[in-house]
């Protein structure tokens, strides 16, 4: 890879099957970046155990997700694809950065507040220090950009604060990364409750990449909209959040503006609009699904991608880790 290219890094938790929110908010935008950037993408399996996981399922998803990443267009020759737990430097740096992150900062994280109210019987220390591991994931690779959905912006901002704090004590150790939030797919909402972001915890409102065509059609036909019959297909995020979400999905996948969509469906109702959105989603996901199904059967290939990815990632990560260890005073002989 050329040294002069800007570097990009991002991760997804294999805590559930990939859905349209992950696809539009993250992966879709990653696929054609390899041309211009040096890209690192990983499955954040260590982050997932902050919430209880079924071990066999986590293993299955870690492999399936790699197949799905590749099927979405992430070429393992052009991108470094790896599993977080295969690169020990992530947790090694995380311990150091824990000592440079304040209790108050972590207490303010929205995701911690959400998850600790949702999983009241398991508010573990890992859930609390989760953003420090995420900061380590990022800072080890010295990336210029971190492409994420809007919900992860706060964590990237904390990463910047931690890096700046560390640099102000020890000199320029870490590059300060910029979050990169794509406007269109930044927040895809649940089809069944358009006030909430699409997430696997609400399976009826969530379209999974591997859902079959009929299931996708059914979920869109049942999408919550409103009782407007006068001029139903128009973009009004405040008053018509369900329609705005469907228009956003349609616009992101077809490249048409909201105005063009309003013209296309002028005089038509939800009975025409919802299946049309479902159709573009089905058409977009069809080749992804069949390629992922083919790859999932080739475990030897997927294992080799993970092995190669971990080696390439560790090479970069260890360089940063050695520097950090030296700066904080760990004797290295
Ligand atoms: P995760 O696994 O929840 O989500 C992965 C990516 O998908 C985006 N996303 C969405 N975007 C739009 N609409 C939605 N409904 C939606 N749901 C999810 C997320 O913003 C994210 O970009 N902590 C991270 C994983 C992580 C990470 C990192 C990311 C760990 N270390 C280092 C970047 C860099 C997370 O839980 O994402």
Coordinates of C-alpha atoms and ligand atoms in Angstrom, one line a residue:
X1 CA 0.0 0.0 0.0
X2 CA 1.2 3.5 -0.8
X3 CA 2.3 5.5 2.2
X4 CA 0.9 8.7 0.8
X5 CA -2.7 7.6 0.9
X6 CA -4.8 8.9 3.7
X7 CA -5.9 6.2 6.1
X8 CA -9.3 5.2 7.2
X9 CA -10.5 2.8 9.9
X10 CA -13.8 1.5 11.1
X11 CA -15.4 -1.4 12.9
X12 CA -18.8 -3.1 13.4
X13 CA -19.8 -5.4 16.3
X14 CA -20.7 -8.9 15.3
X15 CA -23.4 -8.7 18.0
X16 CA -26.2 -9.4 15.5
X17 CA -26.6 -10.0 11.8
X18 CA -25.8 -7.0 9.6
X19 CA -28.8 -4.8 8.7
X20 CA -29.8 -2.1 6.4
X21 CA -28.6 0.6 8.9
X22 CA -25.1 -0.9 9.0
X23 CA -25.2 -1.3 5.3
X24 CA -26.3 2.3 4.4
X25 CA -24.6 4.0 7.4
X26 CA -21.3 2.2 7.1
X27 CA -20.4 -0.6 4.7
X28 CA -21.9 0.8 1.5
X29 CA -19.7 3.9 1.8
X30 CA -16.6 1.8 2.5
X31 CA -16.7 -0.4 -0.6
X32 CA -15.4 2.2 -3.1
X33 CA -12.9 3.9 -0.9
X34 CA -10.0 1.5 -1.3
X35 CA -9.0 3.4 -4.5
X36 CA -8.2 6.6 -2.6
X37 CA -7.5 5.5 0.9
X38 CA -5.6 2.9 2.9
X39 CA -8.5 1.1 4.6
X40 CA -8.7 -1.0 7.8
X41 CA -12.0 -2.6 8.8
X42 CA -12.6 -5.0 11.6
X43 CA -15.2 -6.9 13.5
X44 CA -15.3 -5.6 17.1
X45 CA -15.9 -9.0 18.7
X46 CA -14.3 -7.9 22.0
X47 CA -16.9 -5.1 22.3
X48 CA -19.8 -7.5 21.9
X49 CA -19.1 -9.3 25.2
X50 CA -20.0 -6.2 27.2
X51 CA -23.5 -7.7 26.6
X52 CA -23.9 -11.5 27.1
X53 CA -23.4 -13.4 23.9
X54 CA -24.1 -17.0 22.9
X55 CA -20.5 -18.2 22.2
X56 CA -21.3 -20.5 19.2
X57 CA -23.5 -17.7 17.7
X58 CA -20.7 -15.1 18.1
X59 CA -18.3 -17.4 16.3
X60 CA -20.8 -18.0 13.5
X61 CA -21.5 -14.3 13.1
X62 CA -17.8 -13.4 13.1
X63 CA -17.2 -15.6 10.1
X64 CA -20.5 -14.8 8.4
X65 CA -19.9 -11.1 8.8
X66 CA -16.6 -11.3 7.0
X67 CA -18.3 -13.1 4.1
X68 CA -20.9 -10.3 4.1
X69 CA -18.3 -7.5 4.2
X70 CA -16.6 -9.1 1.2
X71 CA -19.9 -9.6 -0.6
X72 CA -20.7 -5.9 0.0
X73 CA -17.6 -5.1 -2.2
X74 CA -14.8 -4.9 0.4
X75 CA -12.0 -6.6 -1.5
X76 CA -9.6 -8.2 1.0
X77 CA -6.7 -7.6 -1.3
X78 CA -7.3 -3.8 -1.2
X79 CA -8.6 -3.5 2.4
X80 CA -7.2 -4.9 5.6
X81 CA -10.1 -6.9 7.1
X82 CA -9.6 -8.5 10.5
X83 CA -11.0 -9.6 13.8
X84 CA -10.3 -7.4 16.8
X85 CA -9.5 -10.3 19.1
X86 CA -6.8 -11.5 16.7
X87 CA -4.7 -8.3 17.4
X88 CA -3.7 -8.2 21.0
X89 CA -2.5 -4.6 20.8
X90 CA -6.1 -3.4 21.0
X91 CA -6.5 -4.5 24.6
X92 CA -2.9 -3.7 25.5
X93 CA -3.3 0.0 24.4
X94 CA -6.7 0.0 26.0
X95 CA -5.2 -0.5 29.5
X96 CA -2.9 2.4 29.0
X97 CA -5.6 4.7 27.7
X98 CA -7.9 3.7 30.6
X99 CA -5.4 5.6 32.8
X100 CA -5.8 8.7 30.6
X101 CA -9.6 8.7 30.5
X102 CA -11.7 10.3 33.2
X103 CA -14.5 8.6 35.0
X104 CA -16.7 11.6 34.4
X105 CA -16.1 11.4 30.6
X106 CA -17.2 7.8 30.4
X107 CA -20.2 8.5 32.6
X108 CA -21.5 11.0 30.0
X109 CA -21.5 8.6 27.1
X110 CA -25.0 8.2 25.7
X111 CA -24.4 4.6 24.6
X112 CA -23.4 3.6 28.2
X113 CA -26.5 5.3 29.6
X114 CA -28.7 3.5 27.1
X115 CA -27.1 0.1 27.5
X116 CA -26.9 0.3 31.3
X117 CA -30.6 1.1 31.5
X118 CA -31.4 -1.7 29.1
X119 CA -29.2 -4.4 30.7
X120 CA -29.8 -3.5 34.4
X121 CA -28.6 -6.9 35.7
X122 CA -25.3 -6.7 33.9
X123 CA -23.8 -3.2 34.2
X124 CA -20.3 -4.5 34.0
X125 CA -17.0 -2.5 33.9
X126 CA -16.5 -3.4 30.3
X127 CA -19.7 -1.6 29.3
X128 CA -18.4 1.4 31.1
X129 CA -14.8 1.4 29.5
X130 CA -16.1 0.3 26.1
X131 CA -15.2 3.7 24.6
X132 CA -11.6 3.4 25.7
X133 CA -11.3 0.1 23.8
X134 CA -12.8 1.9 20.8
X135 CA -10.3 4.7 21.2
X136 CA -7.6 2.2 21.2
X137 CA -9.0 0.4 18.1
X138 CA -8.8 3.7 16.3
X139 CA -5.6 5.3 17.6
X140 CA -3.4 2.2 17.1
X141 CA -3.8 2.7 13.3
X142 CA -3.2 6.5 13.2
X143 CA -6.1 7.0 10.8
X144 CA -7.1 10.3 9.2
X145 CA -10.8 9.4 9.1
X146 CA -13.2 7.2 11.0
X147 CA -16.4 6.6 9.0
X148 CA -19.3 5.9 11.3
X149 CA -23.0 6.5 11.7
X150 CA -24.2 9.4 13.8
X151 CA -24.6 7.3 16.9
X152 CA -20.9 6.7 17.2
X153 CA -19.8 10.3 16.8
X154 CA -19.6 10.9 20.6
X155 CA -17.2 8.0 20.9
X156 CA -15.0 9.3 18.1
X157 CA -15.0 12.7 19.8
X158 CA -13.9 11.2 23.1
X159 CA -11.2 9.4 21.2
X160 CA -9.9 12.7 20.0
X161 CA -10.0 14.1 23.5
X162 CA -8.0 11.2 24.8
X163 CA -5.5 11.4 22.0
X164 CA -5.0 15.2 22.5
X165 CA -4.6 14.7 26.3
X166 CA -1.9 12.0 25.7
X167 CA -0.2 14.1 23.0
X168 CA -0.1 17.1 25.3
X169 CA 1.9 15.1 27.8
X170 CA 4.1 13.0 25.6
X171 CA 4.4 14.8 22.2
X172 CA 2.8 13.9 18.9
X173 CA 2.2 10.2 19.5
X174 CA -1.3 9.9 18.0
X175 CA -2.8 11.4 14.9
X176 CA -6.1 13.1 15.8
X177 CA -8.8 11.4 13.7
X178 CA -11.8 13.0 12.1
X179 CA -15.2 11.3 12.3
X180 CA -16.7 10.9 8.8
X181 CA -20.5 10.8 8.8
X182 CA -22.2 10.3 5.5
X183 CA -25.2 12.6 5.3
X184 CA -27.6 10.3 3.6
X185 CA -27.2 7.0 5.5
X186 CA -26.1 8.6 8.8
X187 CA -29.3 7.5 10.6
X188 CA -31.6 4.9 9.3
X189 CA -34.7 4.5 11.5
X190 CA -36.7 1.4 12.5
X191 CA -39.5 0.6 10.1
X192 CA -41.9 -0.2 13.0
X193 CA -41.0 2.7 15.3
X194 CA -39.5 5.5 13.2
X195 CA -38.4 7.5 16.3
X196 CA -35.7 4.8 17.0
X197 CA -32.7 3.9 15.0
X198 CA -32.9 0.7 13.1
X199 CA -31.4 -2.0 15.3
X200 CA -31.4 -5.8 15.6
X201 CA -33.2 -5.5 19.0
X202 CA -36.4 -4.6 17.1
X203 CA -36.5 -7.3 14.4
X204 CA -39.8 -6.3 12.8
X205 CA -38.5 -2.8 12.1
X206 CA -35.1 -4.0 11.0
X207 CA -34.2 -5.3 7.5
X208 CA -31.3 -7.8 7.7
X209 CA -29.0 -8.0 4.7
X210 CA -29.6 -11.8 4.6
X211 CA -33.4 -11.5 4.8
X212 CA -35.2 -13.2 1.9
X213 CA -37.1 -11.2 -0.7
X214 CA -40.6 -11.9 0.7
X215 CA -39.5 -11.0 4.2
X216 CA -38.1 -7.6 3.0
X217 CA -41.3 -6.9 1.1
X218 CA -43.5 -7.8 4.1
X219 CA -41.4 -5.6 6.5
X220 CA -41.7 -2.5 4.1
X221 CA -45.4 -3.1 3.5
X222 CA -45.9 -3.0 7.2
X223 CA -43.7 0.1 7.7
X224 CA -45.3 2.7 10.0
X225 CA -46.2 5.9 8.2
X226 CA -49.2 8.1 8.8
X227 CA -52.8 8.7 7.8
X228 CA -52.0 11.5 5.3
X229 CA -54.0 10.8 2.1
X230 CA -53.9 14.3 0.5
X231 CA -50.2 14.4 -0.5
X232 CA -48.6 11.6 1.3
X233 CA -45.1 11.2 -0.3
X234 CA -43.3 14.3 0.8
X235 CA -40.3 14.9 2.9
X236 CA -41.2 16.3 6.3
X237 CA -38.9 14.8 9.0
X238 CA -40.7 16.5 11.9
X239 CA -44.3 15.5 11.1
X240 CA -43.8 12.5 8.9
X241 CA -40.8 10.6 10.3
X242 CA -41.8 7.2 8.9
X243 CA -42.1 8.6 5.3
X244 CA -38.9 10.6 5.7
X245 CA -37.1 7.4 6.6
X246 CA -38.4 5.5 3.6
X247 CA -37.6 8.4 1.3
X248 CA -34.1 8.5 2.8
X249 CA -33.6 4.8 2.1
X250 CA -35.0 5.1 -1.4
X251 CA -32.9 8.2 -2.1
X252 CA -29.6 6.7 -0.8
X253 CA -30.1 3.6 -3.0
X254 CA -31.3 5.3 -6.2
X255 CA -29.4 8.5 -6.0
X256 CA -32.6 10.5 -6.5
X257 CA -33.2 13.7 -4.6
X258 CA -36.2 14.0 -2.3
X259 CA -37.8 16.4 -4.8
X260 CA -37.4 13.9 -7.6
X261 CA -39.0 11.2 -5.4
X262 CA -41.9 13.5 -4.6
X263 CA -42.5 14.1 -8.3
X264 CA -42.2 10.4 -9.1
X265 CA -44.9 9.5 -6.5
X266 CA -47.1 12.6 -6.9
X267 CA -50.7 11.6 -6.7
X268 CA -49.8 8.1 -5.5
X269 CA -50.2 6.6 -2.0
X270 CA -48.3 4.4 0.3
X271 CA -49.7 1.3 -1.5
X272 CA -47.4 2.3 -4.4
X273 CA -44.5 3.8 -2.5
X274 CA -43.7 1.1 0.1
X275 CA -43.3 -1.8 -2.4
X276 CA -41.2 0.5 -4.6
X277 CA -38.8 1.1 -1.7
X278 CA -38.8 -2.6 -0.9
X279 CA -38.0 -3.4 -4.6
X280 CA -34.9 -1.3 -4.7
X281 CA -33.7 -2.7 -1.4
X282 CA -34.3 -6.3 -2.7
X283 CA -32.5 -5.5 -5.9
X284 CA -29.5 -4.0 -4.1
X285 CA -29.2 -6.8 -1.6
X286 CA -29.8 -9.7 -4.0
X287 CA -26.2 -9.9 -5.4
X288 CA -24.8 -9.3 -1.9
X289 CA -26.8 -12.2 -0.5
X290 CA -25.9 -14.7 -3.1
X291 CA -22.2 -13.8 -3.0
X292 CA -22.2 -14.0 0.8
X293 CA -23.9 -17.4 0.7
X294 CA -21.2 -18.6 -1.7
X295 CA -18.4 -17.3 0.5
X296 CA -19.8 -18.7 3.8
X297 CA -19.3 -22.2 2.4
X298 CA -15.6 -21.5 1.9
X299 CA -14.3 -21.4 5.4
X300 CA -10.7 -22.1 4.5
X301 CA -10.7 -18.9 2.3
X302 CA -12.4 -16.8 5.1
X303 CA -9.9 -18.1 7.6
X304 CA -7.0 -17.1 5.4
X305 CA -8.4 -13.6 4.9
X306 CA -8.6 -13.2 8.7
X307 CA -5.1 -14.6 9.2
X308 CA -3.6 -12.3 6.6
X309 CA -5.6 -9.3 7.9
X310 CA -4.5 -9.8 11.5
X311 CA -0.8 -9.9 10.4
X312 CA -1.1 -6.7 8.4
X313 CA -3.1 -5.0 11.1
X314 CA -0.7 -6.1 13.9
X315 CA 2.3 -4.8 12.0
X316 CA 0.8 -1.2 12.1
X317 CA -0.7 -1.5 15.6
X318 CA 2.4 -2.8 17.2
X319 CA 4.4 0.1 15.9
X320 CA 2.1 2.5 17.8
X321 CA 1.9 0.4 20.9
X322 CA 5.8 0.2 21.1
X323 CA 5.9 4.0 20.9
X324 CA 3.2 4.4 23.7
X325 CA 4.9 1.8 26.0
X326 CA 8.2 3.7 25.6
X327 CA 6.5 7.1 26.2
X328 CA 4.8 6.0 29.4
X329 CA 8.0 4.5 30.8
X330 CA 7.6 0.7 30.4
X331 CA 11.1 -0.7 30.3
X332 CA 11.7 -2.5 27.0
X333 CA 15.4 -3.6 27.4
Ligands
LIG1 P1 -22.2 -0.9 15.6 O1 -21.7 -2.3 15.5 O2 -23.4 -0.6 16.5 O3 -22.6 -0.3 14.2 C1 -21.6 -0.4 13.1 C2 -21.7 0.9 12.2 O4 -23.1 1.0 11.7 C3 -23.6 2.3 12.1 N1 -25.0 2.1 12.3 C4 -26.0 2.9 11.8 N2 -25.9 3.8 10.9 C5 -27.1 4.4 10.5 N3 -28.3 4.0 10.9 C6 -28.4 3.0 11.8 N4 -29.6 2.6 12.2 C7 -27.2 2.4 12.3 N5 -27.0 1.4 13.2 C8 -25.6 1.2 13.2 C9 -22.8 2.7 13.3 O5 -22.8 4.1 13.5 C10 -21.4 2.1 13.0 O6 -20.7 3.0 12.2 N6 -18.7 1.0 18.8 C11 -19.0 0.6 17.4 C12 -18.1 -0.4 16.8 C13 -16.6 0.0 16.9 C14 -16.0 1.0 16.1 C15 -14.6 1.0 16.6 C16 -16.4 1.8 15.1 C17 -15.8 -0.5 17.8 N7 -14.6 0.1 17.6 C18 -13.7 1.8 16.1 C19 -15.4 2.7 14.5 C20 -14.1 2.7 15.0 C21 -20.4 0.1 17.3 O7 -21.0 -0.4 18.2 O8 -21.0 0.1 16.0

